[in-house]
mmCIF file of C-alpha atoms in Angstrom:
data_model
loop_
_atom_site.group_PDB
_atom_site.id
_atom_site.type_symbol
_atom_site.label_atom_id
_atom_site.label_comp_id
_atom_site.label_asym_id
_atom_site.label_seq_id
_atom_site.Cartn_x
_atom_site.Cartn_y
_atom_site.Cartn_z
ATOM 1 C CA MET A 28 39.568 22.359 -5.881
ATOM 2 C CA PRO A 29 36.065 21.422 -6.922
ATOM 3 C CA GLU A 30 33.313 23.765 -5.763
ATOM 4 C CA LEU A 31 29.562 23.233 -5.130
ATOM 5 C CA PRO A 32 28.652 22.961 -8.977
ATOM 6 C CA GLU A 33 31.292 20.401 -9.668
ATOM 7 C CA VAL A 34 30.397 18.211 -6.672
ATOM 8 C CA GLU A 35 26.647 18.580 -7.427
ATOM 9 C CA THR A 36 27.400 17.500 -11.004
ATOM 10 C CA VAL A 37 29.110 14.345 -9.626
ATOM 11 C CA ARG A 38 26.166 13.884 -7.097
ATOM 12 C CA ARG A 39 23.457 13.961 -9.728
ATOM 13 C CA GLY A 40 25.461 11.450 -11.893
ATOM 14 C CA LEU A 41 25.802 9.062 -8.993
ATOM 15 C CA ALA A 42 22.275 9.388 -7.799
ATOM 16 C CA SER A 43 20.752 8.652 -11.148
ATOM 17 C CA HIS A 44 22.766 5.285 -11.524
ATOM 18 C CA ILE A 45 23.592 3.806 -8.058
ATOM 19 C CA THR A 46 20.724 4.857 -5.787
ATOM 20 C CA GLY A 47 19.425 1.450 -4.335
ATOM 21 C CA ALA A 48 22.569 -0.336 -5.425
ATOM 22 C CA VAL A 49 24.245 -2.844 -3.209
ATOM 23 C CA CYS A 50 28.017 -2.967 -2.517
ATOM 24 C CA THR A 51 29.277 -6.511 -3.228
ATOM 25 C CA GLY A 52 32.986 -5.877 -3.104
ATOM 26 C CA VAL A 53 35.714 -3.336 -2.339
ATOM 27 C CA ASP A 54 39.276 -3.086 -3.473
ATOM 28 C CA VAL A 55 41.373 -0.568 -1.666
ATOM 29 C CA ILE A 56 44.583 -0.174 -3.687
ATOM 30 C CA ASP A 57 46.011 2.714 -1.712
ATOM 31 C CA GLU A 58 45.090 3.039 1.949
ATOM 32 C CA ARG A 59 46.148 6.796 2.067
ATOM 33 C CA ILE A 60 42.693 7.659 0.809
ATOM 34 C CA LEU A 61 41.203 6.434 4.108
ATOM 35 C CA ARG A 62 43.093 9.051 6.189
ATOM 36 C CA ARG A 63 40.896 11.414 8.074
ATOM 37 C CA HIS A 64 40.235 14.737 6.382
ATOM 38 C CA GLY A 65 42.317 17.448 7.962
ATOM 39 C CA ALA A 66 44.024 14.960 10.227
ATOM 40 C CA PRO A 67 46.272 12.545 8.035
ATOM 41 C CA ALA A 68 48.366 11.417 10.957
ATOM 42 C CA ALA A 69 45.240 10.213 12.914
ATOM 43 C CA PRO A 70 44.482 6.511 13.048
ATOM 44 C CA HIS A 71 42.496 5.194 10.062
ATOM 45 C CA PRO A 72 40.904 1.901 9.041
ATOM 46 C CA SER A 73 42.734 -0.620 7.011
ATOM 47 C CA GLY A 74 41.577 -1.524 3.656
ATOM 48 C CA SER A 75 39.899 -4.662 4.848
ATOM 49 C CA GLU A 76 38.118 -2.791 7.719
ATOM 50 C CA PHE A 77 36.799 -0.207 5.226
ATOM 51 C CA ALA A 78 35.687 -3.069 2.906
ATOM 52 C CA SER A 79 33.861 -4.839 5.644
ATOM 53 C CA SER A 80 32.050 -1.661 6.573
ATOM 54 C CA LEU A 81 30.652 -1.378 2.937
ATOM 55 C CA GLU A 82 30.164 -4.853 1.697
ATOM 56 C CA GLY A 83 26.499 -6.147 1.752
ATOM 57 C CA ARG A 84 25.048 -2.621 2.371
ATOM 58 C CA ARG A 85 22.680 -0.567 0.205
ATOM 59 C CA ILE A 86 23.159 2.901 -0.852
ATOM 60 C CA VAL A 87 19.830 4.609 -0.384
ATOM 61 C CA ALA A 88 20.559 8.199 -1.488
ATOM 62 C CA VAL A 89 23.535 10.424 -2.798
ATOM 63 C CA GLU A 90 23.818 13.748 -0.893
ATOM 64 C CA ARG A 91 25.798 16.785 -0.738
ATOM 65 C CA ARG A 92 26.459 19.808 1.411
ATOM 66 C CA GLY A 93 28.713 22.430 -0.097
ATOM 67 C CA LYS A 94 31.734 20.418 -1.408
ATOM 68 C CA PHE A 95 31.099 17.395 0.707
ATOM 69 C CA LEU A 96 29.409 14.237 -0.784
ATOM 70 C CA TRP A 97 28.065 11.355 0.940
ATOM 71 C CA MET A 98 25.938 8.164 0.380
ATOM 72 C CA PRO A 99 23.658 6.964 3.257
ATOM 73 C CA LEU A 100 23.941 3.108 3.848
ATOM 74 C CA VAL A 101 21.338 0.665 5.196
ATOM 75 C CA GLU A 102 21.627 -3.203 5.708
ATOM 76 C CA LEU A 103 20.645 -5.375 2.703
ATOM 77 C CA GLY A 104 16.936 -5.891 2.653
ATOM 78 C CA TYR A 105 15.837 -2.488 3.570
ATOM 79 C CA GLY A 106 14.053 -0.549 0.973
ATOM 80 C CA VAL A 107 15.317 2.583 -0.731
ATOM 81 C CA GLN A 108 14.025 5.959 0.465
ATOM 82 C CA THR A 109 13.571 8.380 -2.233
ATOM 83 C CA ALA A 110 13.362 11.664 -0.150
ATOM 84 C CA ARG A 111 16.067 14.097 -0.858
ATOM 85 C CA PRO A 112 17.703 15.180 1.457
ATOM 86 C CA LEU A 113 17.170 12.578 4.349
ATOM 87 C CA ASN A 114 16.175 14.143 7.660
ATOM 88 C CA VAL A 115 14.989 13.181 11.121
ATOM 89 C CA GLN A 116 11.419 13.327 10.090
ATOM 90 C CA THR A 117 11.879 11.044 7.094
ATOM 91 C CA ALA A 118 9.257 8.256 7.305
ATOM 92 C CA TRP A 119 10.749 4.750 6.793
ATOM 93 C CA PRO A 120 8.972 1.551 6.317
ATOM 94 C CA PRO A 121 8.036 -0.308 9.491
ATOM 95 C CA GLN A 122 10.324 -3.195 8.855
ATOM 96 C CA SER A 123 13.172 -0.737 8.005
ATOM 97 C CA GLN A 124 15.126 1.836 9.925
ATOM 98 C CA PRO A 125 16.913 5.104 9.018
ATOM 99 C CA PRO A 126 20.500 4.832 7.945
ATOM 100 C CA SER A 127 23.041 5.429 10.750
ATOM 101 C CA GLU A 128 26.147 5.526 8.543
ATOM 102 C CA ALA A 129 27.184 6.918 5.214
ATOM 103 C CA LEU A 130 30.046 6.457 2.731
ATOM 104 C CA THR A 131 31.643 10.021 2.408
ATOM 105 C CA ALA A 132 33.725 11.158 -0.390
ATOM 106 C CA HIS A 133 35.900 14.270 -0.407
ATOM 107 C CA LEU A 134 37.361 14.842 -3.826
ATOM 108 C CA GLY A 135 40.219 17.288 -2.729
ATOM 109 C CA MET A 136 42.178 18.875 -5.342
ATOM 110 C CA SER A 137 42.061 15.982 -7.977
ATOM 111 C CA GLY A 138 39.701 13.164 -6.799
ATOM 112 C CA GLN A 139 37.432 11.519 -9.446
ATOM 113 C CA LEU A 140 34.519 9.235 -9.029
ATOM 114 C CA LEU A 141 34.193 7.339 -12.243
ATOM 115 C CA LEU A 142 31.327 4.982 -12.872
ATOM 116 C CA ARG A 143 31.503 2.038 -15.447
ATOM 117 C CA GLU A 144 29.729 -1.131 -16.301
ATOM 118 C CA SER A 145 31.393 -4.014 -14.589
ATOM 119 C CA GLY A 146 34.148 -5.350 -16.836
ATOM 120 C CA ALA A 147 34.987 -1.879 -18.368
ATOM 121 C CA VAL A 148 37.941 -1.466 -15.971
ATOM 122 C CA GLN A 149 39.638 -4.748 -17.106
ATOM 123 C CA GLU A 150 38.793 -3.725 -20.752
ATOM 124 C CA ALA A 151 40.638 -0.437 -20.093
ATOM 125 C CA VAL A 152 43.685 -2.274 -18.539
ATOM 126 C CA SER A 153 43.865 -4.593 -21.343
ATOM 127 C CA SER A 154 43.316 -2.057 -24.013
ATOM 128 C CA VAL A 155 46.115 0.257 -22.562
ATOM 129 C CA ALA A 156 48.402 -2.571 -22.180
ATOM 130 C CA SER A 157 47.878 -3.498 -25.821
ATOM 131 C CA GLY A 158 48.195 -0.021 -27.083
ATOM 132 C CA ASN A 159 44.600 -0.352 -28.595
ATOM 133 C CA LEU A 160 43.073 2.434 -26.793
ATOM 134 C CA LEU A 161 39.239 1.668 -26.948
ATOM 135 C CA ARG A 162 38.024 3.138 -30.265
ATOM 136 C CA GLY A 163 34.418 3.577 -31.064
ATOM 137 C CA PRO A 164 31.293 5.210 -29.897
ATOM 138 C CA MET A 165 30.876 6.731 -26.422
ATOM 139 C CA LEU A 166 27.608 6.304 -24.761
ATOM 140 C CA PRO A 167 26.168 7.791 -21.592
ATOM 141 C CA MET A 168 25.292 5.146 -18.983
ATOM 142 C CA SER A 169 21.674 5.620 -19.127
ATOM 143 C CA SER A 170 21.508 4.542 -22.896
ATOM 144 C CA VAL A 171 24.013 1.719 -22.814
ATOM 145 C CA ASP A 172 22.447 -1.514 -23.983
ATOM 146 C CA PRO A 173 23.836 -4.429 -21.789
ATOM 147 C CA GLN A 174 23.791 -6.543 -24.872
ATOM 148 C CA GLN A 175 26.184 -4.258 -26.752
ATOM 149 C CA GLY A 176 29.124 -4.586 -24.252
ATOM 150 C CA PRO A 177 30.368 -3.450 -20.810
ATOM 151 C CA ALA A 178 31.870 -0.032 -21.282
ATOM 152 C CA VAL A 179 30.123 3.077 -20.140
ATOM 153 C CA TYR A 180 31.330 6.435 -21.515
ATOM 154 C CA ALA A 181 29.558 9.819 -22.162
ATOM 155 C CA GLN A 182 29.599 11.767 -25.376
ATOM 156 C CA SER A 183 31.025 15.164 -24.947
ATOM 157 C CA ARG A 184 28.765 18.072 -25.895
ATOM 158 C CA ASP A 185 29.991 21.531 -26.859
ATOM 159 C CA VAL A 186 27.710 23.735 -24.889
ATOM 160 C CA GLN A 187 28.386 26.847 -26.675
ATOM 161 C CA GLN A 188 27.818 25.211 -30.266
ATOM 162 C CA GLY A 189 25.021 23.019 -28.918
ATOM 163 C CA ASN A 190 26.419 20.195 -31.073
ATOM 164 C CA THR A 191 27.794 16.776 -30.075
ATOM 165 C CA ARG A 192 31.632 16.891 -30.665
ATOM 166 C CA SER A 193 33.286 14.956 -33.329
ATOM 167 C CA ALA A 194 33.996 11.123 -33.096
ATOM 168 C CA GLU A 195 37.665 12.008 -33.228
ATOM 169 C CA PHE A 196 37.058 14.104 -29.931
ATOM 170 C CA GLY A 197 35.322 11.250 -28.388
ATOM 171 C CA ASP A 198 37.895 8.824 -29.262
ATOM 172 C CA ASP A 199 40.487 10.872 -27.452
ATOM 173 C CA ARG A 200 38.125 11.281 -24.461
ATOM 174 C CA ARG A 201 37.695 7.581 -24.378
ATOM 175 C CA SER A 202 41.318 6.942 -24.659
ATOM 176 C CA ARG A 203 42.233 9.340 -21.795
ATOM 177 C CA MET A 204 39.430 7.779 -19.534
ATOM 178 C CA ALA A 205 40.725 4.149 -20.376
ATOM 179 C CA GLN A 206 44.014 5.403 -19.241
ATOM 180 C CA ALA A 207 42.789 6.816 -16.035
ATOM 181 C CA LEU A 208 41.015 3.626 -15.138
ATOM 182 C CA ALA A 209 44.027 1.655 -15.864
ATOM 183 C CA GLY A 210 46.631 3.990 -14.420
ATOM 184 C CA PRO A 211 48.440 4.273 -11.119
ATOM 185 C CA HIS A 212 46.092 6.787 -9.696
ATOM 186 C CA VAL A 213 43.148 4.509 -9.130
ATOM 187 C CA ARG A 214 42.960 4.353 -5.377
ATOM 188 C CA ALA A 215 39.881 2.210 -4.762
ATOM 189 C CA ARG A 216 37.163 0.430 -6.540
ATOM 190 C CA LEU A 217 33.668 -0.517 -5.408
ATOM 191 C CA ALA A 218 31.679 -3.405 -7.054
ATOM 192 C CA LEU A 219 28.025 -2.555 -7.075
ATOM 193 C CA ILE A 220 24.726 -4.274 -8.142
ATOM 194 C CA ARG A 221 22.096 -1.862 -9.206
ATOM 195 C CA GLU A 222 18.258 -2.352 -8.613
ATOM 196 C CA ASP A 223 17.954 -3.470 -12.230
ATOM 197 C CA GLU A 224 20.608 -6.189 -11.420
ATOM 198 C CA ARG A 225 23.167 -4.631 -13.584
ATOM 199 C CA PRO A 226 26.618 -4.726 -12.198
ATOM 200 C CA VAL A 227 28.838 -1.541 -12.110
ATOM 201 C CA GLU A 228 32.111 -0.470 -10.809
ATOM 202 C CA LEU A 229 32.703 2.819 -9.066
ATOM 203 C CA SER A 230 36.467 3.864 -9.160
ATOM 204 C CA PHE A 231 37.918 6.598 -6.998
ATOM 205 C CA VAL A 232 40.882 8.176 -8.988
ATOM 206 C CA ASP A 233 43.035 10.762 -7.237
ATOM 207 C CA GLN A 234 46.393 11.875 -8.769
ATOM 208 C CA ARG A 235 47.501 13.939 -5.767
ATOM 209 C CA ILE A 236 45.855 11.907 -2.907
ATOM 210 C CA PHE A 237 44.269 14.946 -1.226
ATOM 211 C CA GLY A 238 40.823 13.163 -1.497
ATOM 212 C CA ARG A 239 39.334 10.843 1.056
ATOM 213 C CA LEU A 240 36.758 7.885 1.426
ATOM 214 C CA ALA A 241 35.318 6.983 4.814
ATOM 215 C CA VAL A 242 32.375 5.354 6.484
ATOM 216 C CA GLU A 243 31.050 7.766 9.091
ATOM 217 C CA PRO A 244 28.082 7.874 11.557
ATOM 218 C CA LEU A 245 25.112 10.109 10.654
ATOM 219 C CA ALA A 246 23.813 12.667 13.106
ATOM 220 C CA ASP A 247 21.205 15.395 13.364
ATOM 221 C CA ASP A 248 23.016 18.650 12.295
ATOM 222 C CA GLY A 249 20.775 20.664 14.494
ATOM 223 C CA ARG A 250 18.520 21.736 11.602
ATOM 224 C CA GLY A 251 16.786 18.351 11.167
ATOM 225 C CA ARG A 252 19.019 16.968 8.521
ATOM 226 C CA LEU A 253 21.119 13.670 8.878
ATOM 227 C CA VAL A 254 24.735 14.385 8.030
ATOM 228 C CA PRO A 255 28.148 12.701 8.410
ATOM 229 C CA SER A 256 30.275 13.637 11.481
ATOM 230 C CA SER A 257 32.673 15.341 9.317
ATOM 231 C CA VAL A 258 30.104 17.641 7.869
ATOM 232 C CA ALA A 259 28.279 18.678 11.151
ATOM 233 C CA ALA A 260 30.267 21.850 11.514
ATOM 234 C CA ILE A 261 29.716 22.824 7.776
ATOM 235 C CA ALA A 262 27.125 25.471 7.147
ATOM 236 C CA PRO A 263 24.292 24.886 4.712
ATOM 237 C CA ASP A 264 24.977 26.178 1.221
ATOM 238 C CA PRO A 265 22.951 28.658 -0.620
ATOM 239 C CA LEU A 266 21.042 26.004 -2.562
ATOM 240 C CA GLU A 267 19.762 24.247 0.609
ATOM 241 C CA PRO A 268 16.350 25.011 2.162
ATOM 242 C CA ALA A 269 17.925 25.261 5.452
ATOM 243 C CA PHE A 270 20.153 28.164 4.414
ATOM 244 C CA ASP A 271 19.171 31.169 6.568
ATOM 245 C CA GLU A 272 20.084 34.160 4.427
ATOM 246 C CA ASP A 273 19.092 36.748 6.985
ATOM 247 C CA ALA A 274 21.260 35.120 9.553
ATOM 248 C CA VAL A 275 24.322 34.846 7.299
ATOM 249 C CA ILE A 276 23.928 38.498 6.294
ATOM 250 C CA ALA A 277 23.832 39.533 9.969
ATOM 251 C CA ARG A 278 27.072 37.688 10.558
ATOM 252 C CA MET A 279 28.745 39.301 7.585
ATOM 253 C CA ARG A 280 27.777 42.746 8.639
ATOM 254 C CA ALA A 281 29.192 42.107 12.095
ATOM 255 C CA SER A 282 32.578 41.005 10.686
ATOM 256 C CA ARG A 283 35.703 42.961 9.665
ATOM 257 C CA ALA A 284 36.806 40.239 7.342
ATOM 258 C CA SER A 285 36.751 40.841 3.641
ATOM 259 C CA ALA A 286 33.701 40.003 1.531
ATOM 260 C CA LYS A 287 35.602 37.243 -0.216
ATOM 261 C CA SER A 288 36.964 35.677 2.977
ATOM 262 C CA LEU A 289 33.431 35.714 4.297
ATOM 263 C CA LEU A 290 32.232 33.796 1.097
ATOM 264 C CA LEU A 291 34.961 31.237 1.561
ATOM 265 C CA ASP A 292 34.258 30.476 5.165
ATOM 266 C CA GLN A 293 32.645 27.127 5.121
ATOM 267 C CA ARG A 294 31.254 27.704 8.632
ATOM 268 C CA LEU A 295 29.183 30.550 7.246
ATOM 269 C CA VAL A 296 28.486 29.652 3.609
ATOM 270 C CA SER A 297 29.417 26.269 2.226
ATOM 271 C CA GLY A 298 30.331 25.401 -1.387
ATOM 272 C CA VAL A 299 31.918 28.662 -2.487
ATOM 273 C CA GLY A 300 35.518 28.529 -3.609
ATOM 274 C CA ASN A 301 37.862 31.091 -5.284
ATOM 275 C CA ILE A 302 36.400 30.782 -8.712
ATOM 276 C CA TYR A 303 32.701 31.381 -7.929
ATOM 277 C CA ALA A 304 33.491 33.940 -5.192
ATOM 278 C CA ASP A 305 35.210 36.121 -7.835
ATOM 279 C CA GLU A 306 32.477 35.773 -10.265
ATOM 280 C CA ALA A 307 29.694 36.586 -7.602
ATOM 281 C CA LEU A 308 31.613 39.494 -6.307
ATOM 282 C CA TRP A 309 31.875 40.893 -9.972
ATOM 283 C CA ARG A 310 28.165 40.309 -10.752
ATOM 284 C CA SER A 311 27.264 42.285 -7.457
ATOM 285 C CA HIS A 312 29.814 45.218 -8.134
ATOM 286 C CA ILE A 313 31.650 44.380 -4.795
ATOM 287 C CA TYR A 314 35.393 44.894 -4.438
ATOM 288 C CA TRP A 315 36.659 41.530 -3.005
ATOM 289 C CA ALA A 316 38.653 43.097 -0.077
ATOM 290 C CA ARG A 317 35.872 45.291 1.216
ATOM 291 C CA ALA A 318 34.850 44.422 4.958
ATOM 292 C CA GLY A 319 31.656 42.899 5.670
ATOM 293 C CA HIS A 320 30.630 45.475 8.098
ATOM 294 C CA ASP A 321 31.084 48.164 5.417
ATOM 295 C CA ILE A 322 28.552 46.629 3.041
ATOM 296 C CA ALA A 323 24.917 47.355 3.160
ATOM 297 C CA ALA A 324 22.420 44.552 3.801
ATOM 298 C CA ARG A 325 20.689 44.979 0.485
ATOM 299 C CA THR A 326 24.002 44.555 -1.304
ATOM 300 C CA LEU A 327 24.906 41.400 0.587
ATOM 301 C CA HIS A 328 21.474 39.975 -0.337
ATOM 302 C CA ARG A 329 22.411 40.809 -3.960
ATOM 303 C CA LEU A 330 25.849 39.104 -3.504
ATOM 304 C CA LEU A 331 24.101 35.899 -2.255
ATOM 305 C CA ALA A 332 21.737 35.996 -5.063
ATOM 306 C CA SER A 333 24.550 36.162 -7.446
ATOM 307 C CA VAL A 334 26.278 33.282 -5.759
ATOM 308 C CA ARG A 335 23.052 31.199 -6.526
ATOM 309 C CA GLU A 336 22.966 32.416 -10.179
ATOM 310 C CA VAL A 337 26.580 31.582 -10.944
ATOM 311 C CA PHE A 338 25.865 28.265 -9.287
ATOM 312 C CA ALA A 339 22.860 27.595 -11.510
ATOM 313 C CA GLU A 340 24.695 28.702 -14.710
ATOM 314 C CA SER A 341 27.639 26.517 -13.994
ATOM 315 C CA LEU A 342 25.591 23.408 -13.260
ATOM 316 C CA ALA A 343 23.736 23.968 -16.513
ATOM 317 C CA GLN A 344 27.204 23.493 -18.116
ATOM 318 C CA GLY A 345 28.469 20.778 -15.979
ATOM 319 C CA GLY A 346 30.913 22.848 -13.865
ATOM 320 C CA THR A 347 34.129 24.351 -14.449
ATOM 321 C CA SER A 348 37.136 22.323 -15.928
ATOM 322 C CA PHE A 349 40.520 23.822 -16.581
ATOM 323 C CA ASP A 350 42.273 20.473 -17.023
ATOM 324 C CA SER A 351 41.403 16.842 -17.005
ATOM 325 C CA LEU A 352 41.218 16.426 -13.303
ATOM 326 C CA TYR A 353 37.702 17.625 -12.924
ATOM 327 C CA VAL A 354 35.252 15.324 -14.690
ATOM 328 C CA ASN A 355 31.743 14.006 -13.940
ATOM 329 C CA VAL A 356 31.064 10.226 -13.301
ATOM 330 C CA ASN A 357 31.073 9.563 -17.229
ATOM 331 C CA GLY A 358 34.390 11.214 -17.698
ATOM 332 C CA GLU A 359 33.106 14.543 -19.116
ATOM 333 C CA SER A 360 34.535 17.981 -18.468
ATOM 334 C CA GLY A 361 32.442 21.013 -17.727
ATOM 335 C CA TYR A 362 32.340 24.186 -19.759
ATOM 336 C CA PHE A 363 31.646 26.899 -17.472
ATOM 337 C CA SER A 364 35.222 28.034 -17.748
ATOM 338 C CA ARG A 365 34.180 29.581 -21.185
ATOM 339 C CA SER A 366 31.609 31.776 -19.384
ATOM 340 C CA LEU A 367 33.932 33.199 -16.606
ATOM 341 C CA ASN A 368 33.804 36.971 -16.474
ATOM 342 C CA VAL A 369 36.812 37.719 -14.178
ATOM 343 C CA TYR A 370 38.427 34.595 -12.730
ATOM 344 C CA GLY A 371 41.763 33.872 -14.697
ATOM 345 C CA ARG A 372 41.259 36.790 -17.013
ATOM 346 C CA ALA A 373 43.977 39.440 -15.770
ATOM 347 C CA GLY A 374 44.709 42.042 -18.392
ATOM 348 C CA LYS A 375 41.667 41.099 -20.478
ATOM 349 C CA PRO A 376 38.744 43.530 -20.977
ATOM 350 C CA CYS A 377 35.815 43.425 -18.540
ATOM 351 C CA THR A 378 32.890 41.848 -20.386
ATOM 352 C CA ARG A 379 30.678 44.570 -18.922
ATOM 353 C CA CYS A 380 32.639 47.821 -19.211
ATOM 354 C CA GLY A 381 35.923 46.960 -21.195
ATOM 355 C CA THR A 382 38.368 47.973 -18.340
ATOM 356 C CA PRO A 383 41.330 45.495 -18.098
ATOM 357 C CA ILE A 384 40.708 42.914 -15.331
ATOM 358 C CA ARG A 385 43.111 43.113 -12.357
ATOM 359 C CA ARG A 386 44.680 40.391 -10.366
ATOM 360 C CA GLU A 387 45.651 40.894 -6.707
ATOM 361 C CA ARG A 388 47.098 38.501 -4.208
ATOM 362 C CA PHE A 389 44.672 36.889 -1.810
ATOM 363 C CA GLY A 390 46.641 34.928 0.743
ATOM 364 C CA SER A 391 48.307 32.143 -1.230
ATOM 365 C CA ARG A 392 45.847 32.657 -4.029
ATOM 366 C CA SER A 393 44.606 35.337 -6.364
ATOM 367 C CA SER A 394 41.614 37.658 -6.615
ATOM 368 C CA TYR A 395 40.306 38.811 -9.984
ATOM 369 C CA TYR A 396 38.207 42.017 -10.250
ATOM 370 C CA CYS A 397 37.273 44.954 -12.455
ATOM 371 C CA PRO A 398 38.647 48.243 -10.990
ATOM 372 C CA ARG A 399 35.814 50.101 -12.539
ATOM 373 C CA CYS A 400 32.887 47.777 -11.877
ATOM 374 C CA GLN A 401 34.203 46.893 -8.404
ATOM 375 C CA ARG A 402 35.374 50.073 -6.936
ATOM 376 C CA ARG A 403 37.245 49.922 -3.514
ATOM 377 C CA ARG A 404 34.548 52.089 -1.942
#
């Protein structure tokens, strides 16, 4: 499941390319992605209803809370508001009005938002069908010359080596992205016109169909921020200005739940998942099953500081990718998996003390920890 750094990486990519863009067309290929998150049996809009709620509207920002992503919408003709994040005090031009709805995107387990110049999707379909899998240089969207062709791809960089990877690797990535755009897992496509009048296509690709797209009303979250209705009960994440660390720690110290369970409680701290919880607990020398009420406030402050540190380091490397399911909008994988200290390293030496990392069952998942650095008491 993508966690905060992965979703923030996608948000940054979208914000830099489609803020101010107008939706000119929507193709819903699989209506299952329109089901309500957490309530798949509930009524949901048809593909045509979803399309009509988007077409002719402008995306004025790309925002995130925790693992949730949304794009506030205004009617065509209203200007772009550059403030991030939008809130109830945001000043709008007199002839305009604040957005009342947003396009929300929940990536689920395998959702991807892939951005391409208009025409690149058809190019991908044709190339896959012909067996000629798009060879040639891969360019980030920001540096594509419209005169050189429609495809938008990004070079992959090896973060540890600091060098751009070989053309052979790039060709392989380009081939796989072409197959993703042309394959059976594309669930919806949005045609957009950017402010510079360049047409682009935003594809929602989801292999397992746990992701979701929706148009939802925006409302004040009680802290002055406009958020979609599905996000109203989600707590601020540790990177938000609204995050009240003292209040969070007070609730943690009043709980008998494990430290890891508290980190994963999206009503308390949003954006943290299994990977980053284990990493932050290791950095803070806290055993994952230790109860919140048994941990000193200063230690919990250190834990939340570690959460922010591991988020920042992961963001610098584009997030964590273990397979091809998590990529950014240009199809690139993140490299933070190379910097993990405990997650997925059972039996390997602790990078701090050399003790073999242990794995313990945590519900239906696993927890990884160092028995020496993270003592039970």
